[in-house]
């Protein structure tokens, strides 16, 4: 099993002091998501993509051709690993303690993210359920639209503090608040 | 972020997401090739002005190697292909 570095969340010090209720524009940090990196073997991309779409309790994020992130906030790592490794033609690696998952939501979410990414997030262009790797606040991130005005961002753990600070800074004019999801 | 590159996998992205890795034309010589041939492959480049094929690595996106066919004077982009498809197309010619 992967070495667990999550006993103390990397953003603990950044969020300390943010008290009070959540505003309409809110950034929540998921404390213990399960995240796996999934790669399809050459020639198996199509089959793997179909099989991944059927996985239960697992959200699939597109990274590039034949590469995905499998994310779960409900299932345990063993359950996710068992489901994924049952798919023929995949290689996987657990990334749970190497990645940080944040969700940003609210009526001004696109105006905030417009200052963080250079991708068109208009509702007609970036559909619900769509995801892609992109540069977010100068860091390589995976961004997914998970609701009408909700986006999830996955960044490497060591850059999470910097991305968090920049997101909250960009959200200040929209009264963005931040907290752990299960604080 | 003015210079835009349309990645075949990710769509239109700013150049900040890519790292430029040099001319795409040189082909790796055989391991037994003479030193002069290897020297030329490793160190000697034509550095043309104008239309030119270049490797771009989409480091902040799909992490694929791309071949960008562009004019290095005007930055007009004529085409972007995945490096694998580029090699396959070349082999087919
Ligand atoms: Zn790309």
mmCIF file of N, CA and C in Angstrom, chain B residues 1-90:
data_model
loop_
_atom_site.group_PDB
_atom_site.id
_atom_site.type_symbol
_atom_site.label_atom_id
_atom_site.label_comp_id
_atom_site.label_asym_id
_atom_site.label_seq_id
_atom_site.Cartn_x
_atom_site.Cartn_y
_atom_site.Cartn_z
ATOM 1 N N UNK B 1 -0.904 35.956 -23.001
ATOM 2 C CA UNK B 1 -0.805 34.631 -23.629
ATOM 3 C C UNK B 1 -1.330 34.718 -25.057
ATOM 4 N N UNK B 2 -0.488 35.188 -25.928
ATOM 5 C CA UNK B 2 -0.946 35.483 -27.281
ATOM 6 C C UNK B 2 -0.747 34.317 -28.235
ATOM 7 N N UNK B 3 0.377 33.620 -28.124
ATOM 8 C CA UNK B 3 0.649 32.550 -29.084
ATOM 9 C C UNK B 3 -0.161 31.314 -28.745
ATOM 10 N N UNK B 4 -1.038 30.950 -29.666
ATOM 11 C CA UNK B 4 -1.901 29.800 -29.416
ATOM 12 C C UNK B 4 -1.522 28.645 -30.323
ATOM 13 N N UNK B 5 -1.527 27.450 -29.758
ATOM 14 C CA UNK B 5 -1.237 26.233 -30.490
ATOM 15 C C UNK B 5 -2.443 25.317 -30.316
ATOM 16 N N UNK B 6 -2.938 24.772 -31.414
ATOM 17 C CA UNK B 6 -4.089 23.878 -31.302
ATOM 18 C C UNK B 6 -3.603 22.442 -31.223
ATOM 19 N N UNK B 7 -3.604 21.920 -30.017
ATOM 20 C CA UNK B 7 -3.167 20.535 -29.780
ATOM 21 C C UNK B 7 -4.236 19.597 -30.332
ATOM 22 N N UNK B 8 -3.832 18.544 -31.091
ATOM 23 C CA UNK B 8 -4.844 17.633 -31.638
ATOM 24 C C UNK B 8 -5.633 16.905 -30.547
ATOM 25 N N UNK B 9 -5.095 16.847 -29.333
ATOM 26 C CA UNK B 9 -5.797 16.149 -28.251
ATOM 27 C C UNK B 9 -6.534 17.100 -27.313
ATOM 28 N N UNK B 10 -5.976 18.277 -27.083
ATOM 29 C CA UNK B 10 -6.512 19.166 -26.031
ATOM 30 C C UNK B 10 -7.228 20.391 -26.575
ATOM 31 N N UNK B 11 -7.069 20.712 -27.829
ATOM 32 C CA UNK B 11 -7.678 21.929 -28.357
ATOM 33 C C UNK B 11 -6.713 23.098 -28.268
ATOM 34 N N UNK B 12 -7.244 24.306 -28.423
ATOM 35 C CA UNK B 12 -6.403 25.501 -28.481
ATOM 36 C C UNK B 12 -5.879 25.872 -27.099
ATOM 37 N N UNK B 13 -4.567 25.970 -26.997
ATOM 38 C CA UNK B 13 -3.918 26.244 -25.708
ATOM 39 C C UNK B 13 -2.813 27.293 -25.893
ATOM 40 N N UNK B 14 -2.488 28.018 -24.815
ATOM 41 C CA UNK B 14 -1.421 29.018 -24.897
ATOM 42 C C UNK B 14 -0.041 28.355 -24.939
ATOM 43 N N UNK B 15 0.920 29.041 -25.524
ATOM 44 C CA UNK B 15 2.252 28.459 -25.668
ATOM 45 C C UNK B 15 2.911 28.146 -24.321
ATOM 46 N N UNK B 16 2.435 28.805 -23.237
ATOM 47 C CA UNK B 16 3.005 28.557 -21.908
ATOM 48 C C UNK B 16 2.833 27.105 -21.462
ATOM 49 N N UNK B 17 1.877 26.404 -22.065
ATOM 50 C CA UNK B 17 1.650 25.015 -21.666
ATOM 51 C C UNK B 17 2.635 24.051 -22.335
ATOM 52 N N UNK B 18 3.432 24.553 -23.279
ATOM 53 C CA UNK B 18 4.295 23.675 -24.065
ATOM 54 C C UNK B 18 5.767 23.968 -23.788
ATOM 55 N N UNK B 19 6.630 22.979 -24.023
ATOM 56 C CA UNK B 19 8.050 23.300 -24.101
ATOM 57 C C UNK B 19 8.521 22.920 -25.496
ATOM 58 N N UNK B 20 9.279 23.823 -26.100
ATOM 59 C CA UNK B 20 9.738 23.648 -27.476
ATOM 60 C C UNK B 20 11.033 22.846 -27.430
ATOM 61 N N UNK B 21 11.061 21.739 -28.191
ATOM 62 C CA UNK B 21 12.189 20.822 -28.076
ATOM 63 C C UNK B 21 13.018 20.706 -29.351
ATOM 64 N N UNK B 22 12.942 21.684 -30.230
ATOM 65 C CA UNK B 22 13.860 21.723 -31.360
ATOM 66 C C UNK B 22 13.352 21.087 -32.646
ATOM 67 N N UNK B 23 14.200 21.141 -33.662
ATOM 68 C CA UNK B 23 13.832 20.713 -35.009
ATOM 69 C C UNK B 23 13.355 19.268 -35.038
ATOM 70 N N UNK B 24 12.289 19.037 -35.818
ATOM 71 C CA UNK B 24 11.722 17.689 -35.913
ATOM 72 C C UNK B 24 12.306 16.905 -37.086
ATOM 73 N N UNK B 25 13.085 17.573 -37.944
ATOM 74 C CA UNK B 25 13.560 16.910 -39.158
ATOM 75 C C UNK B 25 14.685 15.888 -38.915
ATOM 76 N N UNK B 26 15.678 16.166 -38.058
ATOM 77 C CA UNK B 26 16.801 15.220 -37.961
ATOM 78 C C UNK B 26 16.348 13.815 -37.554
ATOM 79 N N UNK B 27 16.912 12.812 -38.221
ATOM 80 C CA UNK B 27 16.585 11.413 -37.901
ATOM 81 C C UNK B 27 17.795 10.764 -37.237
ATOM 82 N N UNK B 28 17.530 10.015 -36.191
ATOM 83 C CA UNK B 28 18.600 9.370 -35.429
ATOM 84 C C UNK B 28 19.364 8.394 -36.323
ATOM 85 N N UNK B 29 20.693 8.548 -36.426
ATOM 86 C CA UNK B 29 21.457 7.624 -37.275
ATOM 87 C C UNK B 29 21.562 6.243 -36.627
ATOM 88 N N UNK B 30 22.034 5.286 -37.396
ATOM 89 C CA UNK B 30 22.188 3.940 -36.843
ATOM 90 C C UNK B 30 23.326 3.975 -35.816
ATOM 91 N N UNK B 31 23.275 3.108 -34.805
ATOM 92 C CA UNK B 31 24.312 3.126 -33.766
ATOM 93 C C UNK B 31 25.716 2.953 -34.351
ATOM 94 N N UNK B 32 25.818 2.322 -35.500
ATOM 95 C CA UNK B 32 27.124 2.048 -36.088
ATOM 96 C C UNK B 32 27.602 3.182 -37.003
ATOM 97 N N UNK B 33 26.799 4.246 -37.110
ATOM 98 C CA UNK B 33 27.172 5.330 -38.027
ATOM 99 C C UNK B 33 28.484 5.993 -37.594
ATOM 100 N N UNK B 34 29.146 6.626 -38.565
ATOM 101 C CA UNK B 34 30.433 7.277 -38.283
ATOM 102 C C UNK B 34 30.248 8.451 -37.317
ATOM 103 N N UNK B 35 31.318 8.824 -36.608
ATOM 104 C CA UNK B 35 31.273 9.908 -35.624
ATOM 105 C C UNK B 35 30.786 11.211 -36.250
ATOM 106 N N UNK B 36 31.191 11.465 -37.522
ATOM 107 C CA UNK B 36 30.806 12.716 -38.189
ATOM 108 C C UNK B 36 29.283 12.791 -38.327
ATOM 109 N N UNK B 37 28.682 11.631 -38.634
ATOM 110 C CA UNK B 37 27.236 11.573 -38.808
ATOM 111 C C UNK B 37 26.550 11.848 -37.479
ATOM 112 N N UNK B 38 27.074 11.253 -36.406
ATOM 113 C CA UNK B 38 26.504 11.462 -35.062
ATOM 114 C C UNK B 38 26.691 12.906 -34.612
ATOM 115 N N UNK B 39 27.872 13.453 -34.910
ATOM 116 C CA UNK B 39 28.143 14.840 -34.541
ATOM 117 C C UNK B 39 27.130 15.761 -35.205
ATOM 118 N N UNK B 40 26.878 15.484 -36.477
ATOM 119 C CA UNK B 40 25.927 16.305 -37.215
ATOM 120 C C UNK B 40 24.513 16.167 -36.617
ATOM 121 N N UNK B 41 24.140 14.942 -36.267
ATOM 122 C CA UNK B 41 22.804 14.698 -35.711
ATOM 123 C C UNK B 41 22.624 15.400 -34.360
ATOM 124 N N UNK B 42 23.677 15.352 -33.536
ATOM 125 C CA UNK B 42 23.537 15.892 -32.177
ATOM 126 C C UNK B 42 23.680 17.412 -32.151
ATOM 127 N N UNK B 43 24.655 17.947 -32.940
ATOM 128 C CA UNK B 43 25.005 19.360 -32.751
ATOM 129 C C UNK B 43 24.637 20.304 -33.889
ATOM 130 N N UNK B 44 24.543 19.815 -35.112
ATOM 131 C CA UNK B 44 24.439 20.750 -36.234
ATOM 132 C C UNK B 44 22.988 20.939 -36.656
ATOM 133 N N UNK B 45 22.553 22.215 -36.647
ATOM 134 C CA UNK B 45 21.193 22.540 -37.065
ATOM 135 C C UNK B 45 21.256 23.657 -38.110
ATOM 136 N N UNK B 46 20.249 23.651 -39.008
ATOM 137 C CA UNK B 46 20.255 24.645 -40.076
ATOM 138 C C UNK B 46 19.757 26.009 -39.606
ATOM 139 N N UNK B 47 18.903 26.048 -38.588
ATOM 140 C CA UNK B 47 18.330 27.286 -38.073
ATOM 141 C C UNK B 47 17.727 28.157 -39.178
ATOM 142 N N UNK B 48 16.748 27.620 -39.894
ATOM 143 C CA UNK B 48 16.177 28.375 -41.011
ATOM 144 C C UNK B 48 15.264 29.500 -40.519
ATOM 145 N N UNK B 49 15.049 30.456 -41.395
ATOM 146 C CA UNK B 49 14.087 31.524 -41.103
ATOM 147 C C UNK B 49 12.894 31.278 -41.994
ATOM 148 N N UNK B 50 11.732 31.068 -41.407
ATOM 149 C CA UNK B 50 10.542 30.790 -42.195
ATOM 150 C C UNK B 50 9.851 29.533 -41.736
ATOM 151 N N UNK B 51 9.291 28.796 -42.716
ATOM 152 C CA UNK B 51 8.501 27.622 -42.362
ATOM 153 C C UNK B 51 9.411 26.471 -41.913
ATOM 154 N N UNK B 52 8.963 25.782 -40.869
ATOM 155 C CA UNK B 52 9.887 24.904 -40.167
ATOM 156 C C UNK B 52 9.093 23.957 -39.269
ATOM 157 N N UNK B 53 9.512 22.689 -39.177
ATOM 158 C CA UNK B 53 8.827 21.712 -38.315
ATOM 159 C C UNK B 53 9.610 21.541 -37.026
ATOM 160 N N UNK B 54 8.880 21.586 -35.946
ATOM 161 C CA UNK B 54 9.518 21.627 -34.647
ATOM 162 C C UNK B 54 8.792 20.701 -33.673
ATOM 163 N N UNK B 55 9.531 20.065 -32.755
ATOM 164 C CA UNK B 55 8.891 19.289 -31.690
ATOM 165 C C UNK B 55 8.424 20.214 -30.585
ATOM 166 N N UNK B 56 7.158 20.089 -30.214
ATOM 167 C CA UNK B 56 6.621 20.798 -29.048
ATOM 168 C C UNK B 56 6.087 19.725 -28.112
ATOM 169 N N UNK B 57 6.479 19.814 -26.840
ATOM 170 C CA UNK B 57 5.984 18.852 -25.857
ATOM 171 C C UNK B 57 4.863 19.513 -25.063
ATOM 172 N N UNK B 58 3.671 18.927 -25.080
ATOM 173 C CA UNK B 58 2.545 19.542 -24.368
ATOM 174 C C UNK B 58 2.632 19.198 -22.875
ATOM 175 N N UNK B 59 3.614 19.806 -22.226
ATOM 176 C CA UNK B 59 3.975 19.444 -20.851
ATOM 177 C C UNK B 59 2.846 19.676 -19.858
ATOM 178 N N UNK B 60 2.042 20.721 -20.051
ATOM 179 C CA UNK B 60 0.996 21.032 -19.075
ATOM 180 C C UNK B 60 -0.368 20.543 -19.537
ATOM 181 N N UNK B 61 -0.394 19.712 -20.574
ATOM 182 C CA UNK B 61 -1.674 19.195 -21.061
ATOM 183 C C UNK B 61 -1.616 17.689 -21.133
ATOM 184 N N UNK B 62 -1.744 17.168 -22.371
ATOM 185 C CA UNK B 62 -1.804 15.727 -22.557
ATOM 186 C C UNK B 62 -0.438 15.056 -22.435
ATOM 187 N N UNK B 63 0.631 15.865 -22.320
ATOM 188 C CA UNK B 63 2.004 15.365 -22.201
ATOM 189 C C UNK B 63 2.454 14.554 -23.427
ATOM 190 N N UNK B 64 1.798 14.802 -24.575
ATOM 191 C CA UNK B 64 2.230 14.145 -25.809
ATOM 192 C C UNK B 64 3.243 15.027 -26.526
ATOM 193 N N UNK B 65 4.102 14.366 -27.323
ATOM 194 C CA UNK B 65 5.030 15.097 -28.193
ATOM 195 C C UNK B 65 4.292 15.414 -29.486
ATOM 196 N N UNK B 66 4.374 16.675 -29.892
ATOM 197 C CA UNK B 66 3.681 17.112 -31.100
ATOM 198 C C UNK B 66 4.702 17.640 -32.097
ATOM 199 N N UNK B 67 4.327 17.611 -33.369
ATOM 200 C CA UNK B 67 5.137 18.269 -34.393
ATOM 201 C C UNK B 67 4.343 19.481 -34.872
ATOM 202 N N UNK B 68 4.909 20.672 -34.638
ATOM 203 C CA UNK B 68 4.246 21.912 -35.031
ATOM 204 C C UNK B 68 4.921 22.422 -36.302
ATOM 205 N N UNK B 69 4.112 22.558 -37.346
ATOM 206 C CA UNK B 69 4.589 23.071 -38.626
ATOM 207 C C UNK B 69 4.223 24.557 -38.652
ATOM 208 N N UNK B 70 5.238 25.413 -38.492
ATOM 209 C CA UNK B 70 4.923 26.845 -38.384
ATOM 210 C C UNK B 70 6.010 27.690 -39.019
ATOM 211 N N UNK B 71 5.668 28.955 -39.195
ATOM 212 C CA UNK B 71 6.633 29.923 -39.702
ATOM 213 C C UNK B 71 7.240 30.621 -38.490
ATOM 214 N N UNK B 72 8.565 30.463 -38.301
ATOM 215 C CA UNK B 72 9.154 31.018 -37.086
ATOM 216 C C UNK B 72 9.382 32.531 -37.185
ATOM 217 N N UNK B 73 9.001 33.127 -38.310
ATOM 218 C CA UNK B 73 9.105 34.584 -38.444
ATOM 219 C C UNK B 73 7.752 35.235 -38.131
ATOM 220 N N UNK B 74 6.682 34.663 -38.688
ATOM 221 C CA UNK B 74 5.351 35.260 -38.514
ATOM 222 C C UNK B 74 4.536 34.532 -37.449
ATOM 223 N N UNK B 75 5.001 33.399 -37.020
ATOM 224 C CA UNK B 75 4.295 32.485 -36.122
ATOM 225 C C UNK B 75 2.962 32.019 -36.702
ATOM 226 N N UNK B 76 2.869 32.000 -38.028
ATOM 227 C CA UNK B 76 1.683 31.381 -38.624
ATOM 228 C C UNK B 76 1.823 29.866 -38.477
ATOM 229 N N UNK B 77 0.792 29.210 -37.944
ATOM 230 C CA UNK B 77 0.847 27.764 -37.726
ATOM 231 C C UNK B 77 0.103 27.064 -38.861
ATOM 232 N N UNK B 78 0.785 26.127 -39.537
ATOM 233 C CA UNK B 78 0.173 25.431 -40.677
ATOM 234 C C UNK B 78 -0.444 24.103 -40.266
ATOM 235 N N UNK B 79 0.035 23.536 -39.165
ATOM 236 C CA UNK B 79 -0.545 22.266 -38.729
ATOM 237 C C UNK B 79 0.143 21.753 -37.477
ATOM 238 N N UNK B 80 -0.612 20.991 -36.685
ATOM 239 C CA UNK B 80 -0.062 20.371 -35.477
ATOM 240 C C UNK B 80 -0.463 18.906 -35.495
ATOM 241 N N UNK B 81 0.517 18.008 -35.415
ATOM 242 C CA UNK B 81 0.193 16.577 -35.398
ATOM 243 C C UNK B 81 0.906 15.905 -34.229
ATOM 244 N N UNK B 82 0.327 14.825 -33.746
ATOM 245 C CA UNK B 82 0.979 14.018 -32.734
ATOM 246 C C UNK B 82 2.247 13.433 -33.373
ATOM 247 N N UNK B 83 3.337 13.401 -32.624
ATOM 248 C CA UNK B 83 4.612 12.956 -33.207
ATOM 249 C C UNK B 83 4.531 11.519 -33.726
ATOM 250 N N UNK B 84 3.730 10.686 -33.065
ATOM 251 C CA UNK B 84 3.568 9.296 -33.516
ATOM 252 C C UNK B 84 2.913 9.265 -34.899
ATOM 253 N N UNK B 85 1.844 10.053 -35.059
ATOM 254 C CA UNK B 85 1.150 10.105 -36.351
ATOM 255 C C UNK B 85 2.054 10.702 -37.420
ATOM 256 N N UNK B 86 2.875 11.647 -37.000
ATOM 257 C CA UNK B 86 3.792 12.289 -37.939
ATOM 258 C C UNK B 86 4.785 11.269 -38.504
ATOM 259 N N UNK B 87 5.328 10.423 -37.613
ATOM 260 C CA UNK B 87 6.281 9.394 -38.039
ATOM 261 C C UNK B 87 5.609 8.340 -38.912
ATOM 262 N N UNK B 88 4.372 7.969 -38.519
ATOM 263 C CA UNK B 88 3.630 6.966 -39.298
ATOM 264 C C UNK B 88 3.376 7.499 -40.712
ATOM 265 N N UNK B 89 2.968 8.765 -40.787
ATOM 266 C CA UNK B 89 2.688 9.391 -42.087
ATOM 267 C C UNK B 89 3.960 9.453 -42.932
ATOM 268 N N UNK B 90 5.079 9.763 -42.262
ATOM 269 C CA UNK B 90 6.358 9.863 -42.974
ATOM 270 C C UNK B 90 6.787 8.505 -43.516
#
